Amino acid sequence: MQRQPHLNRLLSIFLVVSAVVAASLVLGQVVGGFYLVNLAKDEIATVNPTKSAEQDSSGKKKVLRLKQFNYYTVQIAAFSQQEEALALGRKLAEKSLPVVITGEPPYKVCLGFVNNQEKLLTLANSIQVNGQKSIVVKGEVNSIAFKFAAEDTFAEKEIAPFLGRVSICLEKGLLLYGSTDIKDYPESDFKGKFSLLVGELYEVSTMGLNIARQEKARETTKGILILTERCRDWAKSLEVLNGQWQEKNLILSQQQALALVEDYYRFLGNSN
């Protein structure tokens, strides 16, 4: 693997967060990662997931369709075997370059989550694995729907609104993260916006915890609790950023958002 000199600044930052990321180095989970974008509160489209639930053509299922939005990420490599992806993830973590590994084949080793492809081109061109340059790829949040039995009123009235709130938080996160450079975030402009997102994430986390405690949530309890934990971890990382306006904390908060995206996608996929 080769990294060009202008990555040195990023690597010094990742040295600080690598100890935190190491605890997440498990199968299908986060090895690390980061995100990007820009927020004005009135730019966020609201979602009413209950009204979005529509009857499936079979008459036996209902489908929750939430607003789709794109992001870009650096795909460092992709493997058919998960262990190969994890092995690369470990090597990158040892070099203080945390990544995210997707949870299903092909297992993609990804770095970054932005709304602007050009923001990642320099970084992608700087990372090579076995002589192969990394590439910038486009992903989509809500590319798949949440499906549930037509008679499952609990899923429609409890789980669907929860997923809608998670989706809105992710969209706001994407609009907030404009780069990985703290100089692009005037503290006076962004602290309040991050604080608003922190409040929403804690609300969603509480909402998910209440759902998971109910008997009717039995089949989805584990997935809901994972999303609840991810929302809480993201909120905590943003609180750290608000307390210490430093680049390492900015990137750590972006990594937590990326972890939520992966587990959110997995939850939706498990319903199909």
mmCIF file of N, CA and C in Angstrom, residues 22-31 81-87 90 100-104 107 222 226 230 262-263 266:
data_model
loop_
_atom_site.group_PDB
_atom_site.id
_atom_site.type_symbol
_atom_site.label_atom_id
_atom_site.label_comp_id
_atom_site.label_asym_id
_atom_site.label_seq_id
_atom_site.Cartn_x
_atom_site.Cartn_y
_atom_site.Cartn_z
ATOM 1 N N ALA A 22 -10.615 1.173 17.277
ATOM 2 C CA ALA A 22 -10.181 -0.215 17.450
ATOM 3 C C ALA A 22 -11.239 -1.059 18.131
ATOM 4 N N ALA A 23 -11.996 -0.474 19.034
ATOM 5 C CA ALA A 23 -13.021 -1.234 19.760
ATOM 6 C C ALA A 23 -14.132 -1.697 18.848
ATOM 7 N N SER A 24 -14.267 -1.102 17.664
ATOM 8 C CA SER A 24 -15.349 -1.445 16.742
ATOM 9 C C SER A 24 -14.918 -2.450 15.682
ATOM 10 N N LEU A 25 -13.717 -2.970 15.771
ATOM 11 C CA LEU A 25 -13.186 -3.861 14.749
ATOM 12 C C LEU A 25 -13.770 -5.264 14.921
ATOM 13 N N VAL A 26 -15.015 -5.463 14.441
ATOM 14 C CA VAL A 26 -15.703 -6.740 14.530
ATOM 15 C C VAL A 26 -16.372 -7.036 13.206
ATOM 16 N N LEU A 27 -16.803 -8.284 13.021
ATOM 17 C CA LEU A 27 -17.391 -8.696 11.758
ATOM 18 C C LEU A 27 -18.581 -7.829 11.393
ATOM 19 N N GLY A 28 -18.554 -7.310 10.152
ATOM 20 C CA GLY A 28 -19.676 -6.542 9.650
ATOM 21 C C GLY A 28 -19.883 -5.210 10.338
ATOM 22 N N GLN A 29 -19.023 -4.825 11.246
ATOM 23 C CA GLN A 29 -19.204 -3.596 11.991
ATOM 24 C C GLN A 29 -18.190 -2.565 11.502
ATOM 25 N N VAL A 30 -18.114 -1.456 12.211
ATOM 26 C CA VAL A 30 -17.252 -0.359 11.791
ATOM 27 C C VAL A 30 -15.804 -0.632 12.149
ATOM 28 N N VAL A 31 -14.919 -0.357 11.202
ATOM 29 C CA VAL A 31 -13.503 -0.298 11.501
ATOM 30 C C VAL A 31 -13.097 1.170 11.595
ATOM 31 N N GLN A 81 -14.750 -12.219 -0.101
ATOM 32 C CA GLN A 81 -14.675 -12.829 1.218
ATOM 33 C C GLN A 81 -14.529 -11.741 2.293
ATOM 34 N N GLN A 82 -15.356 -11.832 3.324
ATOM 35 C CA GLN A 82 -15.338 -10.828 4.365
ATOM 36 C C GLN A 82 -13.994 -10.754 5.091
ATOM 37 N N GLU A 83 -13.372 -11.903 5.316
ATOM 38 C CA GLU A 83 -12.110 -11.918 6.054
ATOM 39 C C GLU A 83 -11.021 -11.125 5.328
ATOM 40 N N GLU A 84 -11.056 -11.157 3.981
ATOM 41 C CA GLU A 84 -10.076 -10.377 3.224
ATOM 42 C C GLU A 84 -10.286 -8.889 3.470
ATOM 43 N N ALA A 85 -11.543 -8.463 3.486
ATOM 44 C CA ALA A 85 -11.846 -7.056 3.733
ATOM 45 C C ALA A 85 -11.420 -6.658 5.141
ATOM 46 N N LEU A 86 -11.689 -7.538 6.108
ATOM 47 C CA LEU A 86 -11.315 -7.252 7.489
ATOM 48 C C LEU A 86 -9.802 -7.202 7.661
ATOM 49 N N ALA A 87 -9.101 -8.069 6.934
ATOM 50 C CA ALA A 87 -7.639 -8.070 7.019
ATOM 51 C C ALA A 87 -7.077 -6.737 6.529
ATOM 52 N N ARG A 90 -7.791 -4.086 9.099
ATOM 53 C CA ARG A 90 -6.851 -4.129 10.226
ATOM 54 C C ARG A 90 -5.527 -3.461 9.860
ATOM 55 N N VAL A 100 -14.620 1.925 6.936
ATOM 56 C CA VAL A 100 -15.864 1.198 7.178
ATOM 57 C C VAL A 100 -15.930 0.032 6.205
ATOM 58 N N ILE A 101 -16.330 -1.119 6.705
ATOM 59 C CA ILE A 101 -16.493 -2.305 5.862
ATOM 60 C C ILE A 101 -17.971 -2.625 5.773
ATOM 61 N N THR A 102 -18.487 -2.732 4.571
ATOM 62 C CA THR A 102 -19.909 -3.015 4.399
ATOM 63 C C THR A 102 -20.226 -4.427 4.856
ATOM 64 N N GLY A 103 -21.506 -4.682 5.156
ATOM 65 C CA GLY A 103 -21.885 -5.915 5.818
ATOM 66 C C GLY A 103 -22.305 -7.058 4.937
ATOM 67 N N GLU A 104 -22.221 -6.904 3.618
ATOM 68 C CA GLU A 104 -22.615 -7.992 2.723
ATOM 69 C C GLU A 104 -21.739 -7.973 1.477
ATOM 70 N N TYR A 107 -17.717 -7.185 -0.096
ATOM 71 C CA TYR A 107 -17.386 -6.450 1.111
ATOM 72 C C TYR A 107 -16.473 -5.277 0.746
ATOM 73 N N LYS A 222 -33.233 -6.522 18.227
ATOM 74 C CA LYS A 222 -31.779 -6.404 18.089
ATOM 75 C C LYS A 222 -31.412 -5.296 17.110
ATOM 76 N N ILE A 226 -29.470 -1.696 17.897
ATOM 77 C CA ILE A 226 -28.231 -1.308 17.226
ATOM 78 C C ILE A 226 -28.347 0.111 16.681
ATOM 79 N N ARG A 230 -26.252 3.442 17.771
ATOM 80 C CA ARG A 230 -25.517 4.237 16.787
ATOM 81 C C ARG A 230 -25.910 5.711 16.871
ATOM 82 N N GLU A 262 -24.447 2.318 7.655
ATOM 83 C CA GLU A 262 -24.270 0.899 7.335
ATOM 84 C C GLU A 262 -25.290 0.034 8.078
ATOM 85 N N ASP A 263 -25.509 0.308 9.356
ATOM 86 C CA ASP A 263 -26.453 -0.509 10.119
ATOM 87 C C ASP A 263 -27.902 -0.209 9.731
ATOM 88 N N ARG A 266 -28.543 -2.192 6.653
ATOM 89 C CA ARG A 266 -28.689 -3.605 6.990
ATOM 90 C C ARG A 266 -30.080 -3.886 7.572
#
